[in-house]
Coordinates of C-alpha atoms in Angstrom, one line a residue:
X1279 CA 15.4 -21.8 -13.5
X1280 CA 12.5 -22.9 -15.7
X1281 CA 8.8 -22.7 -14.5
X1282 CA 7.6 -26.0 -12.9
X1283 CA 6.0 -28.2 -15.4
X1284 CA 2.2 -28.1 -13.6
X1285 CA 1.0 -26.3 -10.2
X1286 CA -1.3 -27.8 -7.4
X1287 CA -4.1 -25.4 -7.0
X1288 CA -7.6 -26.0 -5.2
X1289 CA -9.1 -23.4 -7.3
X1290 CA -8.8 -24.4 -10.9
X1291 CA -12.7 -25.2 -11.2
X1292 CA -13.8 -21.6 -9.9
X1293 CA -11.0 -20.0 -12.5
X1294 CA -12.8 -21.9 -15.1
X1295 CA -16.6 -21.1 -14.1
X1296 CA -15.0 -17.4 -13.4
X1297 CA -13.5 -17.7 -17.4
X1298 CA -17.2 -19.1 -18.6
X1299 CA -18.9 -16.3 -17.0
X1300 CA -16.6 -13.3 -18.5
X1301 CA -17.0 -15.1 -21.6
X1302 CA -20.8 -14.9 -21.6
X1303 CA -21.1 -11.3 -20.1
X1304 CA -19.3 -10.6 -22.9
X1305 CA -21.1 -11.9 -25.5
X1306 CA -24.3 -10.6 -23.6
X1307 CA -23.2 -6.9 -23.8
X1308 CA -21.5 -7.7 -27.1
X1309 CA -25.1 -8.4 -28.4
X1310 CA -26.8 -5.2 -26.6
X1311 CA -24.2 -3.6 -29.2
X1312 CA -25.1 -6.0 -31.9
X1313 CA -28.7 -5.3 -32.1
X1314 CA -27.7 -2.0 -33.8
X1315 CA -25.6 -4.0 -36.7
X1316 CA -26.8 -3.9 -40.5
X1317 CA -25.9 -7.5 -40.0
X1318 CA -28.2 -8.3 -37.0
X1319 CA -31.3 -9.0 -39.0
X1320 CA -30.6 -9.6 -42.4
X1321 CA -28.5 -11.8 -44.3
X1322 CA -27.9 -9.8 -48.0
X1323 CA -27.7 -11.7 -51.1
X1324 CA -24.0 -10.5 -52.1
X1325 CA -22.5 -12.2 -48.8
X1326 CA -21.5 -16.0 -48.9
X1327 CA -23.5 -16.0 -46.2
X1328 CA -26.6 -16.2 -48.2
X1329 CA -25.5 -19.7 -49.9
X1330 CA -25.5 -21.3 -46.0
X1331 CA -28.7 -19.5 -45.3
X1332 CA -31.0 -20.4 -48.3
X1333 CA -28.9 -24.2 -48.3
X1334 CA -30.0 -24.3 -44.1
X1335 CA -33.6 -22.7 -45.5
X1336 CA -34.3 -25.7 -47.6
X1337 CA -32.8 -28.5 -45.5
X1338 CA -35.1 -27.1 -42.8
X1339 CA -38.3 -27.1 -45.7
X1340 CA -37.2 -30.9 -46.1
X1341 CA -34.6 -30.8 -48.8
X1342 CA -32.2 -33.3 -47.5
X1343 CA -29.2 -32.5 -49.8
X1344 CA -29.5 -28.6 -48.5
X1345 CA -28.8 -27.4 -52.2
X1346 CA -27.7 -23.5 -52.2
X1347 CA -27.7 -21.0 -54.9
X1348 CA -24.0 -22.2 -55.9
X1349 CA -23.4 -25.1 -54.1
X1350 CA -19.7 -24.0 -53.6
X1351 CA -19.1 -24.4 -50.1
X1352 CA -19.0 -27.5 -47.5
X1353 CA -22.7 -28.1 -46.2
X1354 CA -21.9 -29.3 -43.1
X1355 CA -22.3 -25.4 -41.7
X1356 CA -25.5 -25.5 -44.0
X1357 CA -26.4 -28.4 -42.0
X1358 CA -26.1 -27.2 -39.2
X1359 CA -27.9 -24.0 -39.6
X1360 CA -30.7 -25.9 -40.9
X1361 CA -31.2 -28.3 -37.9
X1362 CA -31.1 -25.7 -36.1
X1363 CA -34.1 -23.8 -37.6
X1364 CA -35.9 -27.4 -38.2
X1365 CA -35.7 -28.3 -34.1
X1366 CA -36.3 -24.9 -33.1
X1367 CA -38.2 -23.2 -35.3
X1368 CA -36.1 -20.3 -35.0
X1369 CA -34.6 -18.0 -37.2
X1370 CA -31.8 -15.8 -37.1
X1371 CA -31.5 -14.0 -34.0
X1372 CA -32.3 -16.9 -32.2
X1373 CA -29.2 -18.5 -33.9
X1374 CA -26.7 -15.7 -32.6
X1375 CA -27.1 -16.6 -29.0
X1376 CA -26.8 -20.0 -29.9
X1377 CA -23.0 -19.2 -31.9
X1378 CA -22.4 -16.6 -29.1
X1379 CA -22.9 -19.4 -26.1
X1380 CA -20.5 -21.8 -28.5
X1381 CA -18.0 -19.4 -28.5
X1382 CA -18.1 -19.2 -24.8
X1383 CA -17.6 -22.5 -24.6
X1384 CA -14.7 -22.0 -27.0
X1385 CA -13.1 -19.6 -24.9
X1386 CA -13.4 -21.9 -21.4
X1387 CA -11.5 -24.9 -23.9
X1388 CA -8.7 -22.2 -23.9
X1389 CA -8.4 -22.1 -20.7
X1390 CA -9.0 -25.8 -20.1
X1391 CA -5.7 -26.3 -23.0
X1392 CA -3.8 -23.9 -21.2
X1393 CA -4.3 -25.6 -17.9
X1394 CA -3.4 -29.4 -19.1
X1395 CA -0.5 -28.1 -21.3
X1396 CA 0.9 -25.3 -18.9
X1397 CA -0.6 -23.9 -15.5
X1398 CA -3.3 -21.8 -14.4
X1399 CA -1.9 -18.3 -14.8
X1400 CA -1.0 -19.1 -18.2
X1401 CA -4.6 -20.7 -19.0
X1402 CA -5.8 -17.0 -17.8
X1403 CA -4.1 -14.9 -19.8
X1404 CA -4.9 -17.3 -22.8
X1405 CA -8.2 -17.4 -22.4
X1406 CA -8.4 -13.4 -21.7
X1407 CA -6.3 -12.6 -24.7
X1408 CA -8.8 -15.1 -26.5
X1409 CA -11.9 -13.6 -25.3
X1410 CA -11.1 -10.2 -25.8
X1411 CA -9.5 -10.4 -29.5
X1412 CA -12.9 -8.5 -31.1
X1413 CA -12.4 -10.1 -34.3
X1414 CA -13.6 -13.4 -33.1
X1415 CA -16.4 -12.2 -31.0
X1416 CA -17.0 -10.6 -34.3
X1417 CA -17.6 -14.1 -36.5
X1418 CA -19.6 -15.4 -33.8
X1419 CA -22.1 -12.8 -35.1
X1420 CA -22.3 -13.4 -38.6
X1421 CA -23.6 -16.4 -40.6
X1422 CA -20.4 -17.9 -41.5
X1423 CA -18.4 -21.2 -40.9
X1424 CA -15.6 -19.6 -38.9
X1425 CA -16.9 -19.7 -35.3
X1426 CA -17.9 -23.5 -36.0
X1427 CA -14.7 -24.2 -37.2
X1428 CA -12.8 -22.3 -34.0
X1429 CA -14.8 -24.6 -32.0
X1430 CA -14.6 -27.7 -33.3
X1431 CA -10.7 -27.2 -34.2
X1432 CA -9.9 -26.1 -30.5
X1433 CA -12.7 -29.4 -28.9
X1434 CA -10.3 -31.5 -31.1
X1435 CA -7.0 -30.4 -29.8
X1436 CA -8.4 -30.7 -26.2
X1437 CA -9.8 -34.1 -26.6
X1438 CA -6.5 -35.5 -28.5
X1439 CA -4.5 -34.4 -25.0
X1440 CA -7.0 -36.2 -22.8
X1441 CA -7.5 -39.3 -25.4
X1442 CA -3.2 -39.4 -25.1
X1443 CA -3.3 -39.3 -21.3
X1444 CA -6.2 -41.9 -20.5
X1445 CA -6.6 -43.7 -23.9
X1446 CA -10.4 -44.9 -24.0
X1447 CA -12.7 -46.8 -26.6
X1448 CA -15.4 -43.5 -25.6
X1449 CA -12.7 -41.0 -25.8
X1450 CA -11.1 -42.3 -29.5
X1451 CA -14.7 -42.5 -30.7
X1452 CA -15.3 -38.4 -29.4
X1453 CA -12.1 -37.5 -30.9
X1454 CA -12.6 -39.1 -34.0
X1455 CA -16.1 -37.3 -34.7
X1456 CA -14.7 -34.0 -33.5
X1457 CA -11.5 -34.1 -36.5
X1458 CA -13.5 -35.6 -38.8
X1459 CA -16.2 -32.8 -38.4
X1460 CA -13.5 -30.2 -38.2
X1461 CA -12.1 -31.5 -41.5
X1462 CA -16.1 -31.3 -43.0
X1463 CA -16.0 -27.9 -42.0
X1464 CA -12.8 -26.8 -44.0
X1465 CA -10.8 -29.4 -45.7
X1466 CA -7.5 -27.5 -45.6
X1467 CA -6.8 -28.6 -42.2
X1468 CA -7.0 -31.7 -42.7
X1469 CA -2.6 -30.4 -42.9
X1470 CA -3.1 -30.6 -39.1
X1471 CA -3.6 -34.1 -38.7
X1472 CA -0.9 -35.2 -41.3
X1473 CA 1.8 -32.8 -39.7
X1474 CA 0.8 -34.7 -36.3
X1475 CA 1.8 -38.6 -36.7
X1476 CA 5.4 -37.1 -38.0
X1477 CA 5.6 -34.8 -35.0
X1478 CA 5.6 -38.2 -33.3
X1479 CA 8.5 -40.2 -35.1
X1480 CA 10.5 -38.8 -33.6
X1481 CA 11.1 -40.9 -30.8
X1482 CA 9.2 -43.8 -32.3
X1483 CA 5.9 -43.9 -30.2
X1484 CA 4.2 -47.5 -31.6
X1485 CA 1.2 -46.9 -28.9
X1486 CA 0.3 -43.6 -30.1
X1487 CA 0.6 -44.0 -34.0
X1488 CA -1.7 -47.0 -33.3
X1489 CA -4.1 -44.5 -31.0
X1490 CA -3.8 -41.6 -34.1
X1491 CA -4.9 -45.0 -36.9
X1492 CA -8.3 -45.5 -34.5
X1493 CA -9.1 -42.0 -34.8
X1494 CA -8.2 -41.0 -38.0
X1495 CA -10.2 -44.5 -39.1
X1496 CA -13.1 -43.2 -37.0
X1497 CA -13.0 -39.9 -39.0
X1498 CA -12.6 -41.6 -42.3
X1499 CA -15.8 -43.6 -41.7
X1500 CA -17.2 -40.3 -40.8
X1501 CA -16.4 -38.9 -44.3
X1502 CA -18.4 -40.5 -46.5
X1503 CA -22.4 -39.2 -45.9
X1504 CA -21.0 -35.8 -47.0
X1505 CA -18.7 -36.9 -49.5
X1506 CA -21.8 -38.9 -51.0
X1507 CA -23.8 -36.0 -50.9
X1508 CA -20.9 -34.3 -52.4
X1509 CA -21.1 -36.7 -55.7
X1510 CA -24.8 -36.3 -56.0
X1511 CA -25.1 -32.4 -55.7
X1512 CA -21.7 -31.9 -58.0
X1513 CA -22.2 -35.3 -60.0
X1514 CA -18.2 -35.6 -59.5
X1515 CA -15.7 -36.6 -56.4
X1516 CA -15.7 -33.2 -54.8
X1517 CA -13.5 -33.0 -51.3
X1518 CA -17.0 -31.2 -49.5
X1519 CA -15.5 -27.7 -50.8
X1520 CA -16.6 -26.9 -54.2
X1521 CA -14.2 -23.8 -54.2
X1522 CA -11.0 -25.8 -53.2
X1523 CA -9.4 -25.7 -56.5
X1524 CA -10.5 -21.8 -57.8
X1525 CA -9.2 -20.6 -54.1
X1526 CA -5.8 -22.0 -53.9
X1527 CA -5.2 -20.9 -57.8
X1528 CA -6.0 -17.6 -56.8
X1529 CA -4.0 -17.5 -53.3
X1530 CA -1.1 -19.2 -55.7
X1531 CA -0.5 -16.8 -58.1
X1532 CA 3.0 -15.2 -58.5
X1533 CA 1.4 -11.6 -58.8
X1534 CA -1.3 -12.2 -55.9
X1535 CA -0.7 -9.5 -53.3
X1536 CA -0.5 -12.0 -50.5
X1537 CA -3.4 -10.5 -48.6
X1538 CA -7.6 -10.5 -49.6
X1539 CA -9.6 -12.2 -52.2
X1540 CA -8.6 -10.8 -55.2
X1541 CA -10.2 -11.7 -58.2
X1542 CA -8.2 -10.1 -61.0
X1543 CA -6.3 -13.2 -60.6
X1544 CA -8.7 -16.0 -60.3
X1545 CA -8.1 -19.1 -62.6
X1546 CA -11.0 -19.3 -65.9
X1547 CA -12.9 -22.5 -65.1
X1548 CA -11.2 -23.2 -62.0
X1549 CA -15.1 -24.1 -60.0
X1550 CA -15.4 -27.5 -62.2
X1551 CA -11.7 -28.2 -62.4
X1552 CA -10.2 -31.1 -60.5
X1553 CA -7.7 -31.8 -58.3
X1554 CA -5.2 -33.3 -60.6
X1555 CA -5.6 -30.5 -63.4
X1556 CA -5.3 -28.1 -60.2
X1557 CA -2.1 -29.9 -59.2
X1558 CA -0.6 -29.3 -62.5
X1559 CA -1.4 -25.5 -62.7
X1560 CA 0.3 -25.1 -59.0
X1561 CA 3.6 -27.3 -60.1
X1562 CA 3.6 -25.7 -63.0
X1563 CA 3.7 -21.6 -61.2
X1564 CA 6.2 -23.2 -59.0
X1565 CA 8.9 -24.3 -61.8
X1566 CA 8.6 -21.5 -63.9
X1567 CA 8.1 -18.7 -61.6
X1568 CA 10.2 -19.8 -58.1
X1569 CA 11.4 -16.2 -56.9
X1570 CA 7.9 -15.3 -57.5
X1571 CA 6.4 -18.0 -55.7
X1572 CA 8.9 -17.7 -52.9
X1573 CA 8.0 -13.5 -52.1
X1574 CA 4.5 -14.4 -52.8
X1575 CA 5.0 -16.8 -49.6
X1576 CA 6.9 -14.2 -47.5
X1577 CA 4.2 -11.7 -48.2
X1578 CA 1.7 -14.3 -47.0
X1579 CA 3.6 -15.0 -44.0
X1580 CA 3.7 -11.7 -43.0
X1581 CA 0.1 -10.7 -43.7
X1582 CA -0.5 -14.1 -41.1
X1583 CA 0.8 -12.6 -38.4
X1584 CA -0.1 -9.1 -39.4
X1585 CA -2.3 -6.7 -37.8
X1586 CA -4.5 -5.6 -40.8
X1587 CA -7.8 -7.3 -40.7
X1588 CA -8.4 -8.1 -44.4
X1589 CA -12.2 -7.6 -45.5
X1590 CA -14.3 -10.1 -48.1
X1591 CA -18.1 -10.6 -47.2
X1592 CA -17.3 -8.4 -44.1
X1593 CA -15.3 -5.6 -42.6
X1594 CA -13.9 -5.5 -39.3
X1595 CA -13.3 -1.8 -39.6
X1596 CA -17.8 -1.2 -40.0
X1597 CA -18.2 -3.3 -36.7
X1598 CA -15.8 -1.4 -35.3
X1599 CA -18.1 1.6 -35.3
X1600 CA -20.9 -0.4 -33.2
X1601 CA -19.0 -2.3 -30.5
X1602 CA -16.1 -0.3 -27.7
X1603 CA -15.0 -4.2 -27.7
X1604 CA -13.6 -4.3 -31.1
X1605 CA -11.4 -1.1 -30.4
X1606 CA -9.5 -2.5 -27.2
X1607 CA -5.7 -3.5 -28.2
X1608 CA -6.8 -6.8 -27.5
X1609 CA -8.3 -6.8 -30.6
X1610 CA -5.0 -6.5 -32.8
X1611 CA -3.9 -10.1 -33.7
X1612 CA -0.2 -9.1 -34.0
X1613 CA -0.5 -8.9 -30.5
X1614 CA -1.0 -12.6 -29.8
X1615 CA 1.2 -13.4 -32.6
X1616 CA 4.0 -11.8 -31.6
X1617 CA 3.5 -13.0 -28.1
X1618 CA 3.2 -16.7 -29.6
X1619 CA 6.1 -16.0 -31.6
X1620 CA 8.3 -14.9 -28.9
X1621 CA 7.8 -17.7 -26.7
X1622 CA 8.2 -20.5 -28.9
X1623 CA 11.8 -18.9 -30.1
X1624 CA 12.4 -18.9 -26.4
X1625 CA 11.5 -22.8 -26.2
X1626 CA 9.0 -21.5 -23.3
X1627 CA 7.0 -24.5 -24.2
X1628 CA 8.9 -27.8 -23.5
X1629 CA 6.0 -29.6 -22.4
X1630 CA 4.9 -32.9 -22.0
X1631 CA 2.2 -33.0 -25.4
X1632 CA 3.2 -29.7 -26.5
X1633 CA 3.7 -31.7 -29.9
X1634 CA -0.2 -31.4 -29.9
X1635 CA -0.3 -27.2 -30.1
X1636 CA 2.6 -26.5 -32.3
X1637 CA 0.7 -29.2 -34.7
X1638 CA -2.0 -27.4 -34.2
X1639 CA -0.4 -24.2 -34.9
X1640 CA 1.9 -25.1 -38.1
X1641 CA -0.8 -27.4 -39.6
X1642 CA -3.6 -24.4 -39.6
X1643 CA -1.3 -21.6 -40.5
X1644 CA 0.3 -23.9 -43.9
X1645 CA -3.5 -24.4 -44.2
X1646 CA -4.1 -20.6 -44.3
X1647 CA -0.8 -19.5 -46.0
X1648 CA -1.6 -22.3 -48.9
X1649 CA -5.0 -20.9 -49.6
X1650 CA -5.0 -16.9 -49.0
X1651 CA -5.4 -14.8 -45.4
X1652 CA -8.3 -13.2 -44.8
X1653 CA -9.9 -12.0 -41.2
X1654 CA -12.1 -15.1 -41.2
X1655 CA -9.8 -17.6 -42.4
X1656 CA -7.4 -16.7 -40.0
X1657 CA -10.0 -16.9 -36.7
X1658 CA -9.8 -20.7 -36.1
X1659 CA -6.2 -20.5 -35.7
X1660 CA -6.0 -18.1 -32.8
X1661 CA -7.0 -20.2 -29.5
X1662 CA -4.0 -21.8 -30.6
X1663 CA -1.7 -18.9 -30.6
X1664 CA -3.2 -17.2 -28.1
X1665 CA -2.3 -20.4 -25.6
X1666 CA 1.0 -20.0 -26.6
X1667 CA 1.1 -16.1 -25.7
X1668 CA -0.8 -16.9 -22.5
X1669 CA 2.4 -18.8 -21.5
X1670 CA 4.7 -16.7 -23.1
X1671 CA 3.2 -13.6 -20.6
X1672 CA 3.3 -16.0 -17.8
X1673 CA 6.8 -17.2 -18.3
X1674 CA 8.0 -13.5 -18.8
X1675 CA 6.1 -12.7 -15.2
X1676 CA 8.0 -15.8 -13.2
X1677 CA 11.3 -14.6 -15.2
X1678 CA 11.2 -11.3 -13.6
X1679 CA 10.1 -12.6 -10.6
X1680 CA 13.1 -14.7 -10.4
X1681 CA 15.3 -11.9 -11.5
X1682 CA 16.4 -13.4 -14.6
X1683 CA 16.9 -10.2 -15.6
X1684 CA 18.9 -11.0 -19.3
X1685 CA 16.3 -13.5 -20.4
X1686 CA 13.3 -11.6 -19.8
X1687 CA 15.2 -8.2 -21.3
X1688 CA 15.6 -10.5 -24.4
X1689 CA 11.9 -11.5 -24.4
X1690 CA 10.4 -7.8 -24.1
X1691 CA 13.0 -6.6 -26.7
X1692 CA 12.4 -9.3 -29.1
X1693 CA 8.6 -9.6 -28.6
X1694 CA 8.4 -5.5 -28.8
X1695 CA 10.3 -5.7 -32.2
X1696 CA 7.9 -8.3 -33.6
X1697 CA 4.9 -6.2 -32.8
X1698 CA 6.3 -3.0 -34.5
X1699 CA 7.0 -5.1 -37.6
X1700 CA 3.7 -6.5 -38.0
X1701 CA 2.0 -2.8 -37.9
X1702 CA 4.1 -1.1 -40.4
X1703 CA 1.2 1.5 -41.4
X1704 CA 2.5 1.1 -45.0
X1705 CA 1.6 -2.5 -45.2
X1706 CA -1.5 -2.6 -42.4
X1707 CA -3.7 0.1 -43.0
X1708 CA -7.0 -1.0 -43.7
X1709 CA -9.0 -0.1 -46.2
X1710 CA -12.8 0.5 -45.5
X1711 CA -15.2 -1.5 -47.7
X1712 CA -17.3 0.0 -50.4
X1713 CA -20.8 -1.3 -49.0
X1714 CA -24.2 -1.6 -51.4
X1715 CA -26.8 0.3 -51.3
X1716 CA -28.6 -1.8 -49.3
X1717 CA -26.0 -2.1 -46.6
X1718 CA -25.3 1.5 -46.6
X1719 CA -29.1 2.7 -45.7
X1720 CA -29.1 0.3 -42.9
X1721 CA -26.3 1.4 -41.3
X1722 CA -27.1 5.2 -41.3
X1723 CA -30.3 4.0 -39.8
X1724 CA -29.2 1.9 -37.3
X1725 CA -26.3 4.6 -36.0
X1726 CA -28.8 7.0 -35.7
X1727 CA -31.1 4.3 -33.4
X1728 CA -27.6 4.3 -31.6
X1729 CA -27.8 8.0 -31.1
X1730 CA -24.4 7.5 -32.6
X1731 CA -25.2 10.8 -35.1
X1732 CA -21.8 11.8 -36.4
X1733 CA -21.1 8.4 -37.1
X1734 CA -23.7 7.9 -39.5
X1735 CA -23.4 11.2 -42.0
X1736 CA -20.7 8.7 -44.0
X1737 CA -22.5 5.6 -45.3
X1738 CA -25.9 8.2 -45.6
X1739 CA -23.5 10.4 -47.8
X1740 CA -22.2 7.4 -49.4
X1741 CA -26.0 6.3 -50.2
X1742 CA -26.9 9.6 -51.4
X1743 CA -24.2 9.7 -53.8
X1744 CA -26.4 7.7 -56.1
X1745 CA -29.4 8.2 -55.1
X1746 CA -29.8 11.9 -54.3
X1747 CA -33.3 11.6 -53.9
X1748 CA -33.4 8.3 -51.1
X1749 CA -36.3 9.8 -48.4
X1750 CA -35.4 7.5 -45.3
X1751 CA -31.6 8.2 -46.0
X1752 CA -31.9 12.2 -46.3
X1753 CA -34.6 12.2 -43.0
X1754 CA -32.1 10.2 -41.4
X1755 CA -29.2 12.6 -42.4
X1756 CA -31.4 15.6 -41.7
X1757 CA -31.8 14.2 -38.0
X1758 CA -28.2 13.5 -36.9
X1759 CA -27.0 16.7 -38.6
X1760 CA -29.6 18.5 -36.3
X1761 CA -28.2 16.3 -33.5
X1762 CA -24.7 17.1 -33.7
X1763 CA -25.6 21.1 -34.1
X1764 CA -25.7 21.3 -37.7
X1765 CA -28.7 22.8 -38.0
X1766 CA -28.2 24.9 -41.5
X1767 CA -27.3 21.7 -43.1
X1768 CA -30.3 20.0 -41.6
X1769 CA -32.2 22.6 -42.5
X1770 CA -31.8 22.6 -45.9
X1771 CA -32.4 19.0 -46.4
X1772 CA -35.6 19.1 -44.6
X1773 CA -36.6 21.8 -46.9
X1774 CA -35.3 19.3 -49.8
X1775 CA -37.9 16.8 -48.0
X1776 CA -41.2 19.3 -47.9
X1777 CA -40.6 19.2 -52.3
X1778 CA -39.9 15.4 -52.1
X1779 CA -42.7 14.5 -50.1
X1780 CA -45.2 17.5 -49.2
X1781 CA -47.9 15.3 -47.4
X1782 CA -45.3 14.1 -44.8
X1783 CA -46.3 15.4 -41.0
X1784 CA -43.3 14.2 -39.3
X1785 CA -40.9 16.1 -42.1
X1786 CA -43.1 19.8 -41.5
X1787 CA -42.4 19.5 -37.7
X1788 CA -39.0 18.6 -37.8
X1789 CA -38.1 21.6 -40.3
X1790 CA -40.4 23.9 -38.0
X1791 CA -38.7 22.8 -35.1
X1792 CA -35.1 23.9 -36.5
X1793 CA -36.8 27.0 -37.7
X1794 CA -37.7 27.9 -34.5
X1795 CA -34.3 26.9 -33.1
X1796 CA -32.9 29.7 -35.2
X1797 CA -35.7 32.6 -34.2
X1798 CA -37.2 32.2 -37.5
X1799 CA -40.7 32.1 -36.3
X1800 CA -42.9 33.1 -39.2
X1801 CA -41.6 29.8 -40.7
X1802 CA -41.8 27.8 -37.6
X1803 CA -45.1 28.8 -37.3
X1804 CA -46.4 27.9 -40.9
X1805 CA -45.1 24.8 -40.8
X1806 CA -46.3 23.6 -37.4
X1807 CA -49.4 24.3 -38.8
X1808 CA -49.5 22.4 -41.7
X1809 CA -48.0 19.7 -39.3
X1810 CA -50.6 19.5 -37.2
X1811 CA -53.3 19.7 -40.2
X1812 CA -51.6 16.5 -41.9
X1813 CA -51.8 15.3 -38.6
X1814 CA -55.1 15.5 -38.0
X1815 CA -55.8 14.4 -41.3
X1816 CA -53.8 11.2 -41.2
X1817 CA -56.0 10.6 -38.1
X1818 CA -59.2 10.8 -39.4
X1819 CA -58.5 8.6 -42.9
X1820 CA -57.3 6.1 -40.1
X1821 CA -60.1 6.3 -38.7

């Protein structure tokens, strides 16, 4: 017996403001957590990040092509960031609870998919699963296109199943914008919306091929102000993404380890190359090299629906350390994937316009899988899947309600198997990040605002390494070690600090203080009292 198509319910509006709210209190203790992040107040000129914020910088100063330090990227997420800062006059932090309330937003269009496509239960575990899955919450944090991109890709799919049930001249022209700014924000899924018209060939639907020419002409139309821009910053035809042609020559390569940036095998000259010499290249690795190109593929597909949380600007496993909300099992994408997974193998989805999700889902992840998977890249694609494994856990529920015992034995067994596959340790185990100095200092420093002590000694130690003699770092690994009980450890780096920096008050108390900790008050007592000397001292040239 197959679940019902849709389910009356009077309560459907209080699910959703119920959704919106755990979607915000999220975000709101997600930030309280935040604050304490490297990454909270400063945007560090190694990142890609820096490109959108100097390119949003200068739009917001009045340069209206929003010109970066590379150019590389597509400026629409520079364009936004900049109006932004030009209407409010705000900087950064400001602009984190403005991501964090759209990715609330994205979270109650999960549930408002889930509804139109499914039922309620299903459109609550989806948007759960959604909310929850810390690498997400993650991106809405940092200054990069990704939670833009989650939004406007999942704003498109719902509009596209409202503009097919009540087709409107208002509703075509919404719909329209939304792709056409969801294909400015990454060109690669623009795959989407050309996997979608042959998804409905078959049967031959005249009325909605005509409804998908009216939007895609409205997104066309909407192309050509950044693609001008495009031709004036580049002074060539550039598809808005500089990098196009360097990052799928990289992700293409036979030897390319299927996972990562890796730039050992990026392309020389690849950044001015265009798309036909690009073409070439690609045809070209694909005739000569075809079992190559076939397990580079496989690797790829795996690495998808993976666990492991591949770093590039940024690394899942650091904000790990500052957030309980990254280290639920929500948080393990192989977990929605293998959900997804099960239940389309299980045709749980024959819907009516569940053409519209698994167009969704195969156009974004042939988008990722062309290109190369990293964390970020693969973000926008998971409202998607995790819809799909809202339903799957709903379906499983009604199955064992209805004692369809066989068919939901099959599910758990299959869906169990998937998950071990995708956490093979051999193939997921991260890899921690080697951060810059810079980054390093900050986060010793911030774990230790955390009273997080033990937490910090690492990235301090890692600091120290090359530069033995860093002040704020060895205060700031003098203080946790005294924290956490190590107070001969602490000792001797305070004593390292009296040689560094003699005339220092705070460094004289803290070392007495641990002398006196240990019944060594002779010392104690010296040292208090040159404390209170350079105290007084301080005081008085203040003064």
């Amino acid at each position: 017996m197959e679940r019902p198509l849709t389910e009356n319910t009077n309560y459907k509006w209080i699910w959703f403001f119920l959704i919106f709210a755990i979607a915000v209190f999220t975000r709101l203790y997600y930030l309280s957590d935040f604050k304490f992040n490297p990454f909270f107040q400063y945007v560090y000129g190694y990142t890609d990040s820096y490109d959108y914020y100097i390119g949003a910088k200068n739009f917001a100063a009045g340069d209206m092509l929003a010109k970066s330090p590379s150019n590389r990227f597509p400026p629409l997420y520079t364009y936004f960031i900049g109006l932004f800062i030009k209407t409010t006059g705000k900087d950064l932090i400001a602009f984190w609870f403005f991501q964090f309330a759209m990715g609330a937003l994205t979270v109650s269009l999960v549930f408002m998919i889930a509804l139109e496509l499914f039922n309620h239960r299903a459109a609550i575990f989806a948007a759960i699963l959604y909310n929850f899955y810390g690498p997400a919450l993650m991106y809405e944090g940092v200054l990069l296109r990704a939670s833009l991109l989650t939004f406007l890709g999942t704003l498109s799919l719902y509009l596209l199943i409202q503009v097919l049930k009540k087709p409107g001249n208002l509703l075509i022209l919404a719909t329209g914008i939304s792709i056409s700014l969801f294909i400015q924000c990454r060109p690669n899924v623009a795959l989407i919306f050309l996997l979608l018209p042959l998804l409905y060939l078959s049967p031959f639907d005249h009325k909605t091929q005509k409804l998908f020419l009216k939007i895609g002409g409205v997104a066309l139309v909407l192309f050509f102000p950044l693609l001008y821009r495009s031709w004036l910053v580049h002074e060539r035809f550039v598809l808005f993404d500089a990098s196009g042609p360097a990052a799928l020559l990289i992700g293409n390569h036979p030897d390319y380890p299927g996972i990562g940036l890796s730039k050992e095998h990026e392309y020389p000259g690849a950044l001015g190359m265009n798309y036909g010499e690009m073409l070439s290249i690609l045809l070209n690795r694909l005739g000569e090299q075809p079992i190559e190109m076939l397990g580079l593929y496989v690797r790829k597909l795996y690495y998808l629906f993976s666990s492991l949380e591949p770093y590039n600007n940024y690394d899942f496993l650091l904000f790990k350390q500052f957030s309980p909300l990254f280290n639920t099992p929500l948080s393990n994408f192989s977990l929605i994937s293998s959900l997804a997974l099960t239940g389309i193998i299980f045709r749980t989805g024959q819907r009516e316009n569940i053409k519209l999700l698994y167009g969704f889902i195969g156009g974004i992840s042939a988008a990722i899988i062309l290109f190369y998977v990293l964390t970020r890249f693969r973000i926008p694609m998971v409202p998607y899947y995790a819809i799909c494994a809202g339903y799957t856990v709903d379906s499983f529920m009604y199955r064992l309600k209805q004692s369809q015992w066989i068919k939901s034995v099959q599910m758990l067994v299959f869906g169990s198997f998937l998950l071990l596959l995708f956490n093979i340790p051999e193939f997921t185990r991260g890899i921690k990040q080697p951060y810059h100095d810079e980054i390093n200092i900050q986060i010793g420093l911030n774990l230790v605002s955390n009273k997080r002590y033990s937490q910090a000694i690492e990235p301090l130690n890692n600091l120290l390494k090359n530069n033995p003699e860093n002040i704020p770092a060895l205060s700031a690994k003098a203080l946790a070690l005294g924290k956490i009980g190590e107070r001969r450890r602490a000792t001797y780096i305070y004593e390292k600090l009296v040689e560094l920096e003699p005339e220092n008050a705070k460094t004289h108390f803290n070392l007495a203080t641990l002398y006196a900790e240990s019944n060594k008050w002779k010392k104690a007592s010296i040292h208090m009292k040159i404390s209170e000397r350079l105290f007084r001292q301080k005081q008085q040239d203040e003064w």
